[in-house]
């Protein structure tokens, strides 16, 4: 499964008011593993950035003067995301801006025509109703370090969102790194620790501890049939 975690920065909050995309950041996941492939572009919007937006992402009009326009990078961007599941926080915002850019360039397709979209904000609201579910709040909730995030940035935020998404949807269950080989049966190989050099002591319960345990199980088994009473405990003398 190929997923693209995506984020954008913009000149303002509403494309209907003429606001444009000024930064796109994407990271690629394959089967819930980071592949190392990214896509990142700053874009010249041909309009001024709202001062409130500059305070959020720190991108200035002067910085974007020599950057390409969306039309110039459109084909490479669509090639990178086409056919993927786009993982986006508050997807309606970013998808709306991308669709607006495509419309301005007379491109007939829209994002939903060639990508599936997964909204992590919707997932978070369902999983944590009544709580804050912005990216910073989710990082605190899941113990993800975002201390280097002083300002919003599309690539940085997409990298953080990739970690949040994996935790939000059940944690990172596959511990192999991208590029490592799977087993022939499609199941990832488990790396066993070499314990041959370890001197591990095994402490057995003594008779007094076993009696105390039996008494406790008896109290649990007041109605009979408890599974615990069916589990035999081997005495130290039996070894």
PDB file of C-alpha atoms in Angstrom:
ATOM      1  CA  UNK A   1       0.000   0.000   0.000  1.00  0.00           C
ATOM      2  CA  UNK A   2       1.479   3.335  -1.065  1.00  0.00           C
ATOM      3  CA  UNK A   3       0.600   6.375   0.995  1.00  0.00           C
ATOM      4  CA  UNK A   4       1.716   9.977   0.682  1.00  0.00           C
ATOM      5  CA  UNK A   5       1.606  12.090   3.819  1.00  0.00           C
ATOM      6  CA  UNK A   6       1.005  15.621   2.545  1.00  0.00           C
ATOM      7  CA  UNK A   7       0.896  19.146   3.876  1.00  0.00           C
ATOM      8  CA  UNK A   8       0.695  22.594   2.301  1.00  0.00           C
ATOM      9  CA  UNK A   9       1.298  26.163   3.375  1.00  0.00           C
ATOM     10  CA  UNK A  10      -0.731  28.947   1.775  1.00  0.00           C
ATOM     11  CA  UNK A  11      -1.077  32.711   1.475  1.00  0.00           C
ATOM     12  CA  UNK A  12      -4.298  32.639   3.493  1.00  0.00           C
ATOM     13  CA  UNK A  13      -7.176  30.424   4.524  1.00  0.00           C
ATOM     14  CA  UNK A  14      -9.629  30.490   1.595  1.00  0.00           C
ATOM     15  CA  UNK A  15      -8.863  29.786  -2.082  1.00  0.00           C
ATOM     16  CA  UNK A  16     -12.216  31.380  -2.986  1.00  0.00           C
ATOM     17  CA  UNK A  17     -10.661  34.682  -1.909  1.00  0.00           C
ATOM     18  CA  UNK A  18      -7.757  34.173  -4.286  1.00  0.00           C
ATOM     19  CA  UNK A  19      -5.339  32.579  -1.844  1.00  0.00           C
ATOM     20  CA  UNK A  20      -2.728  30.215  -3.244  1.00  0.00           C
ATOM     21  CA  UNK A  21      -0.366  27.413  -2.256  1.00  0.00           C
ATOM     22  CA  UNK A  22       3.181  28.542  -1.453  1.00  0.00           C
ATOM     23  CA  UNK A  23       4.699  25.297  -0.141  1.00  0.00           C
ATOM     24  CA  UNK A  24       4.060  21.575  -0.667  1.00  0.00           C
ATOM     25  CA  UNK A  25       5.691  18.872   1.437  1.00  0.00           C
ATOM     26  CA  UNK A  26       5.191  15.114   1.055  1.00  0.00           C
ATOM     27  CA  UNK A  27       6.732  11.945   2.498  1.00  0.00           C
ATOM     28  CA  UNK A  28       6.116   8.467   1.128  1.00  0.00           C
ATOM     29  CA  UNK A  29       5.028   5.392   3.090  1.00  0.00           C
ATOM     30  CA  UNK A  30       4.978   1.875   1.677  1.00  0.00           C
ATOM     31  CA  UNK A  31       3.169  -0.698   3.806  1.00  0.00           C
ATOM     32  CA  UNK A  32       3.407   1.688   6.772  1.00  0.00           C
ATOM     33  CA  UNK A  33       7.162   2.192   6.407  1.00  0.00           C
ATOM     34  CA  UNK A  34       8.926   5.414   5.509  1.00  0.00           C
ATOM     35  CA  UNK A  35      10.706   4.892   2.197  1.00  0.00           C
ATOM     36  CA  UNK A  36      12.917   7.990   2.371  1.00  0.00           C
ATOM     37  CA  UNK A  37      11.285   9.464  -0.749  1.00  0.00           C
ATOM     38  CA  UNK A  38       9.999  13.007  -0.310  1.00  0.00           C
ATOM     39  CA  UNK A  39       8.614  15.806  -2.431  1.00  0.00           C
ATOM     40  CA  UNK A  40       9.129  19.438  -1.445  1.00  0.00           C
ATOM     41  CA  UNK A  41       8.580  22.677  -3.310  1.00  0.00           C
ATOM     42  CA  UNK A  42       8.205  26.372  -2.509  1.00  0.00           C
ATOM     43  CA  UNK A  43       5.949  28.198  -4.964  1.00  0.00           C
ATOM     44  CA  UNK A  44       5.499  31.750  -6.179  1.00  0.00           C
ATOM     45  CA  UNK A  45       1.829  32.663  -5.653  1.00  0.00           C
ATOM     46  CA  UNK A  46       1.608  35.908  -7.694  1.00  0.00           C
ATOM     47  CA  UNK A  47      -0.145  37.588  -4.791  1.00  0.00           C
ATOM     48  CA  UNK A  48       0.777  38.883  -1.357  1.00  0.00           C
ATOM     49  CA  UNK A  49       0.781  36.596   1.664  1.00  0.00           C
ATOM     50  CA  UNK A  50      -1.500  37.586   4.519  1.00  0.00           C
ATOM     51  CA  UNK A  51       0.450  38.869   7.505  1.00  0.00           C
ATOM     52  CA  UNK A  52      -1.341  36.385   9.780  1.00  0.00           C
ATOM     53  CA  UNK A  53      -0.169  33.535   7.543  1.00  0.00           C
ATOM     54  CA  UNK A  54       3.450  34.750   7.640  1.00  0.00           C
ATOM     55  CA  UNK A  55       3.312  34.631  11.437  1.00  0.00           C
ATOM     56  CA  UNK A  56       2.261  30.965  11.207  1.00  0.00           C
ATOM     57  CA  UNK A  57       4.765  29.637   8.654  1.00  0.00           C
ATOM     58  CA  UNK A  58       7.388  32.383   8.405  1.00  0.00           C
ATOM     59  CA  UNK A  59       7.463  32.343   4.580  1.00  0.00           C
ATOM     60  CA  UNK A  60       7.816  35.851   3.145  1.00  0.00           C
ATOM     61  CA  UNK A  61       6.888  37.362  -0.201  1.00  0.00           C
ATOM     62  CA  UNK A  62      10.541  38.171  -0.879  1.00  0.00           C
ATOM     63  CA  UNK A  63      11.621  34.568  -0.280  1.00  0.00           C
ATOM     64  CA  UNK A  64       9.203  33.328  -2.956  1.00  0.00           C
ATOM     65  CA  UNK A  65      10.185  35.823  -5.660  1.00  0.00           C
ATOM     66  CA  UNK A  66      12.459  33.393  -7.534  1.00  0.00           C
ATOM     67  CA  UNK A  67      10.425  30.224  -6.904  1.00  0.00           C
ATOM     68  CA  UNK A  68       8.479  28.377  -9.637  1.00  0.00           C
ATOM     69  CA  UNK A  69       4.726  28.729 -10.027  1.00  0.00           C
ATOM     70  CA  UNK A  70       2.426  25.784  -9.385  1.00  0.00           C
ATOM     71  CA  UNK A  71       1.853  25.373 -13.122  1.00  0.00           C
ATOM     72  CA  UNK A  72       5.572  24.746 -13.637  1.00  0.00           C
ATOM     73  CA  UNK A  73       5.715  21.885 -11.122  1.00  0.00           C
ATOM     74  CA  UNK A  74       2.189  20.547 -11.595  1.00  0.00           C
ATOM     75  CA  UNK A  75       3.112  17.520 -13.704  1.00  0.00           C
ATOM     76  CA  UNK A  76       5.914  16.322 -11.432  1.00  0.00           C
ATOM     77  CA  UNK A  77       3.758  16.821  -8.349  1.00  0.00           C
ATOM     78  CA  UNK A  78       0.808  14.894  -9.796  1.00  0.00           C
ATOM     79  CA  UNK A  79       3.158  12.127 -10.899  1.00  0.00           C
ATOM     80  CA  UNK A  80       4.462  11.803  -7.325  1.00  0.00           C
ATOM     81  CA  UNK A  81       1.041  11.541  -5.666  1.00  0.00           C
ATOM     82  CA  UNK A  82      -1.019   9.823  -8.386  1.00  0.00           C
ATOM     83  CA  UNK A  83      -2.622   6.563  -7.289  1.00  0.00           C
ATOM     84  CA  UNK A  84      -1.619   6.956  -3.644  1.00  0.00           C
ATOM     85  CA  UNK A  85      -3.658   7.260  -0.491  1.00  0.00           C
ATOM     86  CA  UNK A  86      -3.078  10.862   0.607  1.00  0.00           C
ATOM     87  CA  UNK A  87      -2.792  11.178   4.385  1.00  0.00           C
ATOM     88  CA  UNK A  88      -3.628  14.761   5.342  1.00  0.00           C
ATOM     89  CA  UNK A  89      -4.565  16.525   8.576  1.00  0.00           C
ATOM     90  CA  UNK A  90      -7.758  18.492   7.893  1.00  0.00           C
ATOM     91  CA  UNK A  91      -7.806  17.173   4.343  1.00  0.00           C
ATOM     92  CA  UNK A  92     -10.584  19.445   3.066  1.00  0.00           C
ATOM     93  CA  UNK A  93      -8.268  22.444   3.441  1.00  0.00           C
ATOM     94  CA  UNK A  94      -5.293  21.077   1.487  1.00  0.00           C
ATOM     95  CA  UNK A  95      -7.380  19.245  -1.125  1.00  0.00           C
ATOM     96  CA  UNK A  96      -9.431  22.383  -1.702  1.00  0.00           C
ATOM     97  CA  UNK A  97      -6.276  24.401  -2.376  1.00  0.00           C
ATOM     98  CA  UNK A  98      -4.806  21.756  -4.696  1.00  0.00           C
ATOM     99  CA  UNK A  99      -8.072  21.486  -6.637  1.00  0.00           C
ATOM    100  CA  UNK A 100      -8.120  25.263  -6.930  1.00  0.00           C
ATOM    101  CA  UNK A 101      -4.613  25.292  -8.418  1.00  0.00           C
ATOM    102  CA  UNK A 102      -5.598  22.570 -10.900  1.00  0.00           C
ATOM    103  CA  UNK A 103      -8.685  24.546 -11.868  1.00  0.00           C
ATOM    104  CA  UNK A 104      -6.669  27.722 -12.423  1.00  0.00           C
ATOM    105  CA  UNK A 105      -4.465  25.758 -14.829  1.00  0.00           C
ATOM    106  CA  UNK A 106      -7.472  24.302 -16.696  1.00  0.00           C
ATOM    107  CA  UNK A 107      -6.586  20.802 -15.528  1.00  0.00           C
ATOM    108  CA  UNK A 108      -9.728  18.678 -15.701  1.00  0.00           C
ATOM    109  CA  UNK A 109      -8.914  16.208 -12.926  1.00  0.00           C
ATOM    110  CA  UNK A 110      -9.407  16.798  -9.220  1.00  0.00           C
ATOM    111  CA  UNK A 111      -7.568  15.113  -6.365  1.00  0.00           C
ATOM    112  CA  UNK A 112     -10.318  12.582  -5.663  1.00  0.00           C
ATOM    113  CA  UNK A 113     -10.180  11.470  -9.310  1.00  0.00           C
ATOM    114  CA  UNK A 114      -6.723   9.923  -8.911  1.00  0.00           C
ATOM    115  CA  UNK A 115      -6.085   9.596  -5.165  1.00  0.00           C
ATOM    116  CA  UNK A 116      -7.787   8.217  -2.116  1.00  0.00           C
ATOM    117  CA  UNK A 117      -7.766  10.682   0.787  1.00  0.00           C
ATOM    118  CA  UNK A 118      -7.408   9.822   4.479  1.00  0.00           C
ATOM    119  CA  UNK A 119      -8.127  12.667   6.900  1.00  0.00           C
ATOM    120  CA  UNK A 120      -6.198  12.213  10.147  1.00  0.00           C
ATOM    121  CA  UNK A 121      -8.191  15.001  11.799  1.00  0.00           C
ATOM    122  CA  UNK A 122     -11.397  13.021  11.259  1.00  0.00           C
ATOM    123  CA  UNK A 123      -9.722   9.889  12.655  1.00  0.00           C
ATOM    124  CA  UNK A 124      -8.438  11.797  15.694  1.00  0.00           C
ATOM    125  CA  UNK A 125     -11.826  13.379  16.418  1.00  0.00           C
ATOM    126  CA  UNK A 126     -13.483   9.973  16.321  1.00  0.00           C
ATOM    127  CA  UNK A 127     -10.814   8.407  18.530  1.00  0.00           C
ATOM    128  CA  UNK A 128     -10.472  11.344  20.948  1.00  0.00           C
ATOM    129  CA  UNK A 129     -13.850  13.151  20.991  1.00  0.00           C
ATOM    130  CA  UNK A 130     -14.025  16.413  22.882  1.00  0.00           C
ATOM    131  CA  UNK A 131     -10.242  16.826  22.985  1.00  0.00           C
ATOM    132  CA  UNK A 132      -7.813  19.024  21.092  1.00  0.00           C
ATOM    133  CA  UNK A 133      -6.738  17.204  17.955  1.00  0.00           C
ATOM    134  CA  UNK A 134      -4.387  19.593  16.200  1.00  0.00           C
ATOM    135  CA  UNK A 135      -0.945  18.306  15.285  1.00  0.00           C
ATOM    136  CA  UNK A 136       0.766  19.685  18.388  1.00  0.00           C
ATOM    137  CA  UNK A 137      -1.858  18.158  20.705  1.00  0.00           C
ATOM    138  CA  UNK A 138      -1.552  14.766  19.001  1.00  0.00           C
ATOM    139  CA  UNK A 139       2.233  14.869  19.318  1.00  0.00           C
ATOM    140  CA  UNK A 140       1.899  15.454  23.072  1.00  0.00           C
ATOM    141  CA  UNK A 141      -0.694  12.698  23.374  1.00  0.00           C
ATOM    142  CA  UNK A 142       1.434  10.123  21.578  1.00  0.00           C
ATOM    143  CA  UNK A 143       4.826  11.201  22.896  1.00  0.00           C
ATOM    144  CA  UNK A 144       6.143  12.377  19.520  1.00  0.00           C
ATOM    145  CA  UNK A 145       8.982  14.903  19.704  1.00  0.00           C
ATOM    146  CA  UNK A 146       8.101  18.057  17.756  1.00  0.00           C
ATOM    147  CA  UNK A 147      10.318  20.420  19.737  1.00  0.00           C
ATOM    148  CA  UNK A 148      12.024  21.469  16.494  1.00  0.00           C
ATOM    149  CA  UNK A 149       8.696  22.767  15.127  1.00  0.00           C
ATOM    150  CA  UNK A 150       8.842  26.475  15.942  1.00  0.00           C
ATOM    151  CA  UNK A 151       6.940  27.441  12.785  1.00  0.00           C
ATOM    152  CA  UNK A 152       4.698  25.481  10.462  1.00  0.00           C
ATOM    153  CA  UNK A 153       6.470  24.042   7.420  1.00  0.00           C
ATOM    154  CA  UNK A 154       4.965  21.693   4.860  1.00  0.00           C
ATOM    155  CA  UNK A 155       7.755  19.118   4.740  1.00  0.00           C
ATOM    156  CA  UNK A 156       8.427  19.136   8.482  1.00  0.00           C
ATOM    157  CA  UNK A 157       4.723  18.899   9.265  1.00  0.00           C
ATOM    158  CA  UNK A 158       4.255  15.998   6.847  1.00  0.00           C
ATOM    159  CA  UNK A 159       7.147  14.141   8.518  1.00  0.00           C
ATOM    160  CA  UNK A 160       5.593  14.719  11.959  1.00  0.00           C
ATOM    161  CA  UNK A 161       2.164  13.749  10.638  1.00  0.00           C
ATOM    162  CA  UNK A 162       3.561  10.455   9.349  1.00  0.00           C
ATOM    163  CA  UNK A 163       4.569   9.562  12.935  1.00  0.00           C
ATOM    164  CA  UNK A 164       1.200  10.732  14.267  1.00  0.00           C
ATOM    165  CA  UNK A 165      -0.704   8.742  11.639  1.00  0.00           C
ATOM    166  CA  UNK A 166       1.130   5.506  12.463  1.00  0.00           C
ATOM    167  CA  UNK A 167       0.408   5.933  16.168  1.00  0.00           C
ATOM    168  CA  UNK A 168      -3.168   7.080  15.576  1.00  0.00           C
ATOM    169  CA  UNK A 169      -3.964   4.014  13.501  1.00  0.00           C
ATOM    170  CA  UNK A 170      -2.573   1.405  15.837  1.00  0.00           C
ATOM    171  CA  UNK A 171       1.082   2.232  16.307  1.00  0.00           C
ATOM    172  CA  UNK A 172       4.124   1.289  14.261  1.00  0.00           C
ATOM    173  CA  UNK A 173       3.639  -2.474  14.257  1.00  0.00           C
ATOM    174  CA  UNK A 174       6.246  -3.240  11.620  1.00  0.00           C
ATOM    175  CA  UNK A 175       9.689  -2.584  13.049  1.00  0.00           C
ATOM    176  CA  UNK A 176      11.699  -3.398   9.913  1.00  0.00           C
ATOM    177  CA  UNK A 177      13.163  -0.483   8.015  1.00  0.00           C
ATOM    178  CA  UNK A 178      12.208   0.160   4.427  1.00  0.00           C
ATOM    179  CA  UNK A 179      14.438  -1.779   2.070  1.00  0.00           C
ATOM    180  CA  UNK A 180      14.969  -4.739   4.380  1.00  0.00           C
ATOM    181  CA  UNK A 181      13.884  -8.111   3.060  1.00  0.00           C
ATOM    182  CA  UNK A 182      10.718  -9.838   4.163  1.00  0.00           C
ATOM    183  CA  UNK A 183      10.434 -13.586   4.639  1.00  0.00           C
ATOM    184  CA  UNK A 184       9.599 -15.774   1.662  1.00  0.00           C
ATOM    185  CA  UNK A 185       6.068 -16.229   2.972  1.00  0.00           C
ATOM    186  CA  UNK A 186       5.499 -12.488   3.097  1.00  0.00           C
ATOM    187  CA  UNK A 187       5.838 -12.364   6.863  1.00  0.00           C
ATOM    188  CA  UNK A 188       8.590 -10.142   8.205  1.00  0.00           C
ATOM    189  CA  UNK A 189      11.407 -12.052   9.863  1.00  0.00           C
ATOM    190  CA  UNK A 190      11.726 -11.639  13.623  1.00  0.00           C
ATOM    191  CA  UNK A 191      15.193 -10.819  14.828  1.00  0.00           C
ATOM    192  CA  UNK A 192      15.953 -12.986  17.861  1.00  0.00           C
ATOM    193  CA  UNK A 193      18.330 -11.826  20.567  1.00  0.00           C
ATOM    194  CA  UNK A 194      21.371 -13.996  21.186  1.00  0.00           C
ATOM    195  CA  UNK A 195      20.974 -15.007  24.855  1.00  0.00           C
ATOM    196  CA  UNK A 196      23.824 -17.542  24.921  1.00  0.00           C
ATOM    197  CA  UNK A 197      26.128 -15.150  26.744  1.00  0.00           C
ATOM    198  CA  UNK A 198      23.495 -14.082  29.271  1.00  0.00           C
ATOM    199  CA  UNK A 199      23.570 -15.543  32.761  1.00  0.00           C
ATOM    200  CA  UNK A 200      19.888 -15.309  33.622  1.00  0.00           C
ATOM    201  CA  UNK A 201      18.821 -16.483  37.082  1.00  0.00           C
ATOM    202  CA  UNK A 202      15.487 -18.271  37.412  1.00  0.00           C
ATOM    203  CA  UNK A 203      13.869 -17.664  40.795  1.00  0.00           C
ATOM    204  CA  UNK A 204      11.320 -20.310  41.816  1.00  0.00           C
ATOM    205  CA  UNK A 205       8.558 -19.775  44.361  1.00  0.00           C
ATOM    206  CA  UNK A 206       9.187 -21.478  47.720  1.00  0.00           C
ATOM    207  CA  UNK A 207       6.608 -23.566  49.600  1.00  0.00           C
ATOM    208  CA  UNK A 208       5.320 -20.624  51.640  1.00  0.00           C
ATOM    209  CA  UNK A 209       4.791 -18.518  48.506  1.00  0.00           C
ATOM    210  CA  UNK A 210       3.004 -21.399  46.774  1.00  0.00           C
ATOM    211  CA  UNK A 211       0.643 -21.798  49.768  1.00  0.00           C
ATOM    212  CA  UNK A 212      -0.121 -18.068  49.709  1.00  0.00           C
ATOM    213  CA  UNK A 213      -0.778 -18.261  45.970  1.00  0.00           C
ATOM    214  CA  UNK A 214      -3.139 -21.242  46.408  1.00  0.00           C
ATOM    215  CA  UNK A 215      -5.059 -19.375  49.086  1.00  0.00           C
ATOM    216  CA  UNK A 216      -5.463 -16.349  46.830  1.00  0.00           C
ATOM    217  CA  UNK A 217      -6.681 -18.514  43.925  1.00  0.00           C
ATOM    218  CA  UNK A 218      -9.138 -20.172  46.285  1.00  0.00           C
ATOM    219  CA  UNK A 219     -10.664 -16.800  47.116  1.00  0.00           C
ATOM    220  CA  UNK A 220     -10.921 -15.968  43.389  1.00  0.00           C
ATOM    221  CA  UNK A 221     -12.505 -19.346  42.756  1.00  0.00           C
ATOM    222  CA  UNK A 222     -15.330 -18.944  45.258  1.00  0.00           C
ATOM    223  CA  UNK A 223     -17.905 -19.928  42.600  1.00  0.00           C
ATOM    224  CA  UNK A 224     -15.786 -22.732  41.155  1.00  0.00           C
ATOM    225  CA  UNK A 225     -14.648 -23.286  37.596  1.00  0.00           C
ATOM    226  CA  UNK A 226     -12.062 -20.489  37.515  1.00  0.00           C
ATOM    227  CA  UNK A 227      -9.437 -21.064  34.850  1.00  0.00           C
ATOM    228  CA  UNK A 228      -6.768 -20.197  37.413  1.00  0.00           C
ATOM    229  CA  UNK A 229      -7.695 -23.192  39.530  1.00  0.00           C
ATOM    230  CA  UNK A 230      -7.182 -25.414  36.504  1.00  0.00           C
ATOM    231  CA  UNK A 231      -3.598 -24.240  35.987  1.00  0.00           C
ATOM    232  CA  UNK A 232      -1.239 -26.455  37.913  1.00  0.00           C
ATOM    233  CA  UNK A 233       1.616 -24.911  39.869  1.00  0.00           C
ATOM    234  CA  UNK A 234       4.714 -27.034  40.098  1.00  0.00           C
ATOM    235  CA  UNK A 235       6.310 -27.159  43.510  1.00  0.00           C
ATOM    236  CA  UNK A 236      10.057 -26.639  43.816  1.00  0.00           C
ATOM    237  CA  UNK A 237      10.405 -30.205  45.187  1.00  0.00           C
ATOM    238  CA  UNK A 238       8.968 -31.638  41.950  1.00  0.00           C
ATOM    239  CA  UNK A 239      11.869 -30.320  39.845  1.00  0.00           C
TER     240      UNK A 239
END
